[in-house]
Short mmCIF file of C-alpha atoms and ligand atoms in Angstrom, two decimals:
data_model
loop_
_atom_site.label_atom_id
_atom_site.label_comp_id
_atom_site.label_asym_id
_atom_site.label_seq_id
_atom_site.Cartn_x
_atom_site.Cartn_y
_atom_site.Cartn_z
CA UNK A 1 175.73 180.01 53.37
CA UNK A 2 172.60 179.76 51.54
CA UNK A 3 171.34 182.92 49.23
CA UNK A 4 167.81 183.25 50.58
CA UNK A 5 167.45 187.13 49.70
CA UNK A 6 166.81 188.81 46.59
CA UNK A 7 167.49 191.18 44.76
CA UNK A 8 170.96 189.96 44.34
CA UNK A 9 173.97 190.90 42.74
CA UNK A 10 176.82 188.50 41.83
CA UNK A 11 180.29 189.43 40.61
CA UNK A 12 181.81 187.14 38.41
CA UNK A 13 185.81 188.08 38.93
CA UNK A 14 186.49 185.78 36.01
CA UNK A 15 189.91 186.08 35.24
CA UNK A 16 190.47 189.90 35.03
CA UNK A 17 193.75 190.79 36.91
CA UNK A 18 192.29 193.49 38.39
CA UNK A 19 189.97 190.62 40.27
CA UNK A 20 193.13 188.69 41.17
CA UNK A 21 194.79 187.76 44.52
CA UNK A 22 195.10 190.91 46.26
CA UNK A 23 192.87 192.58 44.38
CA UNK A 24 190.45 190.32 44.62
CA UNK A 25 190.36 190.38 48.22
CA UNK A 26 189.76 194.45 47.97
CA UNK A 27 186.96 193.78 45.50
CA UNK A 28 185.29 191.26 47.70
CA UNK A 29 185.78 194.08 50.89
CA UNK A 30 184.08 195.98 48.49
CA UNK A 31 180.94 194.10 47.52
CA UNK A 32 180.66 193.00 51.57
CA UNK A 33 180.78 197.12 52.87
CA UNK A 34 177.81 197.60 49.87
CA UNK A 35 176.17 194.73 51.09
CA UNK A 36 176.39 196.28 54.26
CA UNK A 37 175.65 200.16 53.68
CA UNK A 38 172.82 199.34 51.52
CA UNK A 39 171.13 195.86 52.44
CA UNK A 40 171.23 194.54 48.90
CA UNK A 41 172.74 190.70 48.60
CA UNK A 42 176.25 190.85 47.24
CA UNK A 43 178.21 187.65 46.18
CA UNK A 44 181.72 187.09 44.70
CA UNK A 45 182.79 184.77 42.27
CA UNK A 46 186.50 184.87 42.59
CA UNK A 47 189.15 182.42 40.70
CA UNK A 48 189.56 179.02 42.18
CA UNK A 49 192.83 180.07 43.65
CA UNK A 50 191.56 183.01 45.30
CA UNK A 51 188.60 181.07 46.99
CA UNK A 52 189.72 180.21 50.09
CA UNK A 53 191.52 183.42 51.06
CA UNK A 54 188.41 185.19 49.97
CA UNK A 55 186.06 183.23 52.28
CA UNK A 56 188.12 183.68 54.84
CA UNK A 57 188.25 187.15 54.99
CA UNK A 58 184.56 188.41 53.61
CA UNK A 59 181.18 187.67 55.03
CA UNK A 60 179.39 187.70 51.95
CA UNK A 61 178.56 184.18 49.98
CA UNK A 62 181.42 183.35 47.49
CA UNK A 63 180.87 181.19 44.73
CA UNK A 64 182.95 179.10 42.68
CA UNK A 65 183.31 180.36 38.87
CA UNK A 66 182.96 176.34 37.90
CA UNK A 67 182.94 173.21 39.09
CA UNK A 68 183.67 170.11 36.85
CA UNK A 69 181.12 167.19 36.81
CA UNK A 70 183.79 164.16 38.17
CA UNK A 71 184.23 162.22 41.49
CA UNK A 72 187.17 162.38 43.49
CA UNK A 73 190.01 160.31 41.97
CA UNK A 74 192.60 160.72 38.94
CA UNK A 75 191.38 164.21 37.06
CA UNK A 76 193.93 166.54 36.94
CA UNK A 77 192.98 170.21 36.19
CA UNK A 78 189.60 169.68 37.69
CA UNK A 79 187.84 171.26 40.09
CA UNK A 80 186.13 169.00 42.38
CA UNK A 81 183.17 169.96 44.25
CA UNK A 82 183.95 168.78 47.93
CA UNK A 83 187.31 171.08 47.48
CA UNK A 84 185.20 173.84 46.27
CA UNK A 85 183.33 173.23 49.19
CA UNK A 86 186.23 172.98 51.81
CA UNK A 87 187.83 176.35 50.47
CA UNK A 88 184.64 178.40 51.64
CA UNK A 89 182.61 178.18 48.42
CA UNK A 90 178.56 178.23 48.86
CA UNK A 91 178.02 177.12 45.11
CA UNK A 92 179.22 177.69 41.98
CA UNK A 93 178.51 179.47 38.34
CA UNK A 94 177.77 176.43 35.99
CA UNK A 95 178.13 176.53 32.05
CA UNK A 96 179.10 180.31 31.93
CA UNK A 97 179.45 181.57 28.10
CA UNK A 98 182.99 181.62 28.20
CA UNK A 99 182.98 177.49 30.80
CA UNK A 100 180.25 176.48 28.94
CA UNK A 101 179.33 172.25 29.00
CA UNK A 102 177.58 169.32 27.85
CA UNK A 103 173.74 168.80 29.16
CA UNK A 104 174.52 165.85 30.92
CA UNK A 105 177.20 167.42 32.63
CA UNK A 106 175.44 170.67 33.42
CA UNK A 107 172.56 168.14 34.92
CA UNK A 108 175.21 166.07 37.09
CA UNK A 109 176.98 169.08 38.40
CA UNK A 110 173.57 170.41 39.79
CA UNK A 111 173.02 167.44 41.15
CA UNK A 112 176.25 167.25 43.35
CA UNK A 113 175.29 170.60 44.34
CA UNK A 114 171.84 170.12 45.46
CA UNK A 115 173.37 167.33 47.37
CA UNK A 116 176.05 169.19 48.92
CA UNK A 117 173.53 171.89 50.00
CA UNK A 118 175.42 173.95 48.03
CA UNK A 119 173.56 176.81 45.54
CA UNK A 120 173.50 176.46 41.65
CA UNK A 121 173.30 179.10 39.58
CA UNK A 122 173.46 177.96 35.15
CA UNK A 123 174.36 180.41 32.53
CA UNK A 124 172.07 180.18 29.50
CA UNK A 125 171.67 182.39 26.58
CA UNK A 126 168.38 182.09 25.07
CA UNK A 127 164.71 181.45 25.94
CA UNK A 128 165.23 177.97 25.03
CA UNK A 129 168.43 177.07 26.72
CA UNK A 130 166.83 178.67 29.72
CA UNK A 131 163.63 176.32 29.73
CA UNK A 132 165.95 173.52 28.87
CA UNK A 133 168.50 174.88 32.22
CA UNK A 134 164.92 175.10 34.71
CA UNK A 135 163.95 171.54 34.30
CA UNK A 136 167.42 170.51 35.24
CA UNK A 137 165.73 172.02 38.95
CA UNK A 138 169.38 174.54 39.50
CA UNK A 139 168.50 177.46 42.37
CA UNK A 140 169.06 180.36 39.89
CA UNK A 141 169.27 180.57 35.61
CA UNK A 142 171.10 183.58 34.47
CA UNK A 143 170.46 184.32 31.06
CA UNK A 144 173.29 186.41 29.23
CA UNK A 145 173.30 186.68 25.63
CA UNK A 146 176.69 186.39 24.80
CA UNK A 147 177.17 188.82 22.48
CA UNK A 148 176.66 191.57 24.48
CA UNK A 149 179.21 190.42 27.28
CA UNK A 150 181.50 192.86 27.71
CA UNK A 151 180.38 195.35 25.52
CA UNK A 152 178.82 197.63 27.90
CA UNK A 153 175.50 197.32 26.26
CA UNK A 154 172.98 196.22 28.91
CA UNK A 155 170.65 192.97 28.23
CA UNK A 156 168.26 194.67 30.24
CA UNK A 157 167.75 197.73 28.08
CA UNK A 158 169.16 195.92 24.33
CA UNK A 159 167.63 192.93 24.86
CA UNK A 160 164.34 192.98 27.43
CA UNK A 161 162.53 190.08 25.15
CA UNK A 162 165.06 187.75 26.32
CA UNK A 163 164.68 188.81 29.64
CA UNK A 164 160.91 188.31 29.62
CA UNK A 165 160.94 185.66 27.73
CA UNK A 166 163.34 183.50 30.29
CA UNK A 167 161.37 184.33 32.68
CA UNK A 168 158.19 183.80 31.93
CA UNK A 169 159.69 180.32 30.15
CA UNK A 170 161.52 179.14 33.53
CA UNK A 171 158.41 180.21 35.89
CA UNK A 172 156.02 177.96 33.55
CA UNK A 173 158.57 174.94 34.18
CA UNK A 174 159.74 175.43 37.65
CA UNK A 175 158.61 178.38 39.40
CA UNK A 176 161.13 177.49 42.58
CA UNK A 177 164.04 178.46 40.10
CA UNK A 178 165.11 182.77 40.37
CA UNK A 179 166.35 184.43 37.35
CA UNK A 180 168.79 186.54 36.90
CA UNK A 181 170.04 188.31 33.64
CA UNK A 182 173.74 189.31 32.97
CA UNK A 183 176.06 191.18 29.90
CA UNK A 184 176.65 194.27 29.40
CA UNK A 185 175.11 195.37 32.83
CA UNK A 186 177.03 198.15 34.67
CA UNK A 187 174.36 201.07 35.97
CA UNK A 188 171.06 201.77 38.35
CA UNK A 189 169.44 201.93 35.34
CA UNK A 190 170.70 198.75 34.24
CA UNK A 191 169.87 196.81 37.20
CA UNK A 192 166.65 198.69 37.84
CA UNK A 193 165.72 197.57 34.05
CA UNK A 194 166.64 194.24 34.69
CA UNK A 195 164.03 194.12 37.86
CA UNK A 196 161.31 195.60 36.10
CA UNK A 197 161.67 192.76 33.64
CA UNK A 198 161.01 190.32 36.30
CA UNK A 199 164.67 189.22 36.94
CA UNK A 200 165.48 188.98 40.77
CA UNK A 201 169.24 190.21 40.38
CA UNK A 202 172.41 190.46 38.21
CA UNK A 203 175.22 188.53 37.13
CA UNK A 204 177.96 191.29 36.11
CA UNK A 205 181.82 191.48 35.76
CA UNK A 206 183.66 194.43 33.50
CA UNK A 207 181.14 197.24 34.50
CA UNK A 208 182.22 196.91 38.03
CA UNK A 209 185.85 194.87 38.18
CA UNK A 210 187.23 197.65 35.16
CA UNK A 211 185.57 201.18 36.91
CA UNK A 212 188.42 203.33 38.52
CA UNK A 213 186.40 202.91 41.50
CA UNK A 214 184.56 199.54 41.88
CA UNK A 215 183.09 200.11 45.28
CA UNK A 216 181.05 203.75 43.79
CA UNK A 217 180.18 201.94 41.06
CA UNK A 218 178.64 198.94 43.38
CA UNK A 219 176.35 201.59 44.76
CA UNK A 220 175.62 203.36 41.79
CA UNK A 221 174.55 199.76 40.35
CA UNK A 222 171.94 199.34 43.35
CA UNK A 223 170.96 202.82 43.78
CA UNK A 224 167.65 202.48 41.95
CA UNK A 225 166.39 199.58 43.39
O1 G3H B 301 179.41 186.59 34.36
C1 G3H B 301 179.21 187.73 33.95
C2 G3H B 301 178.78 187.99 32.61
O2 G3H B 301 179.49 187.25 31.66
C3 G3H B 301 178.64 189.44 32.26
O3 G3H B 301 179.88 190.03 32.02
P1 G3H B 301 179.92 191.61 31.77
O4 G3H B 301 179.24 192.25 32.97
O5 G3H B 301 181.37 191.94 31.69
O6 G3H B 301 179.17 191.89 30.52
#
């Protein structure tokens, strides 16, 4: 399932236990009636264990939280791309803040998933990293600073230079590659900050997987678009 439309919205379920098994699946019903009710693109990145069950059960694209950069064979612990693949994934988060990998390896993992018509989306956390990530050719950089992860302080309202700045650096190298911007991101105002700056979605977790009710908080997040 390729991500064609934007603005988009991807949940990172990292490894929150209120975005695990069972709940996971209710957060991914969640994100798919949004997607729904409002029209806005809504993608889950669930655990590698929760993967397949999640892709069985949701219609919206769900995308693996990592993917290491090794062939089929003898790597135990790994996650291997064509399994990824098999358990419903449509791509996968590469060198999140808290994942985060060599160059090379960043560069072969997009490369498997090119080839696997899969969709990449890096992590970066500068202006630099982020020019660096867009000649590397992925389908979508998301620039989070990482010190703001978690906190509940929005990069789009703390932090808009970065924001800019990644954008305007990635569109100079590769203007096929969408941006995104993540941390700290939970409200309309958030997101609708984060558009303004020239980012074509958001790449969230706490605000939404820790709110007593996800699902309200989904729409609040899109309500401003
Ligand atoms: O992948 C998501 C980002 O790390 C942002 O996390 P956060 O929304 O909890 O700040």
């Amino acid at each position: 399932m390729k991500i064609t439309q934007t603005p988009l919205v991807i949940l990172n379920f990292k490894t929150y236990l209120e975005s695990t098994g069972e709940k996971a699946l209710q957060l991914a019903r969640a994100l798919e009636q949004v997607a729904e009710e409002t029209g806005v693109n809504m993608v889950a990145a669930p655990q590698g264990a929760d993967l397949w069950r999640l892709s069985q059960e949701v219609k919206i694209p769900v995308l693996a939280q990592h993917i290491d950069p090794v062939d089929a064979g003898g790597h135990t612990g790994s996650m291997l791309i064509e399994c990824a693949k098999e358990a419903g994934a449509s791509g996968t988060l590469i060198n999140h803040s808290e994942q985060r990998m060599q160059l090379a390896d960043i560069d072969t993992v997009i490369s498997k998933v090119t080839a696997a018509d899969m969709i990449s989306v890096v992590c970066t956390n500068n202006v630099e990293t982020s020019a660096a990530a867009a000649a590397l050719k992925p389908d979508f950089v998301a620039i989070e600073p990482p010190e703001l992860i978690g906190s509940g302080i929005p990069v789009s309202q703390a932090e808009p230079e970065i924001v800019e700045g990644s954008v305007a650096a990635i569109k100079d190298i590769n203007p096929n590659v969408r941006v995104l911007c993540g941390a700290g991101i939970s409200t309309g105002d958030d997101m609708k900050a984060a558009l303004e700056l020239g980012s074509e979605g958001v790449l969230l977790a706490s605000g939404i997987i820790l709110a007593s009710d996800p699902k309200q908080a989904l729409l609040d997040l899109v309500s401003k678009i």
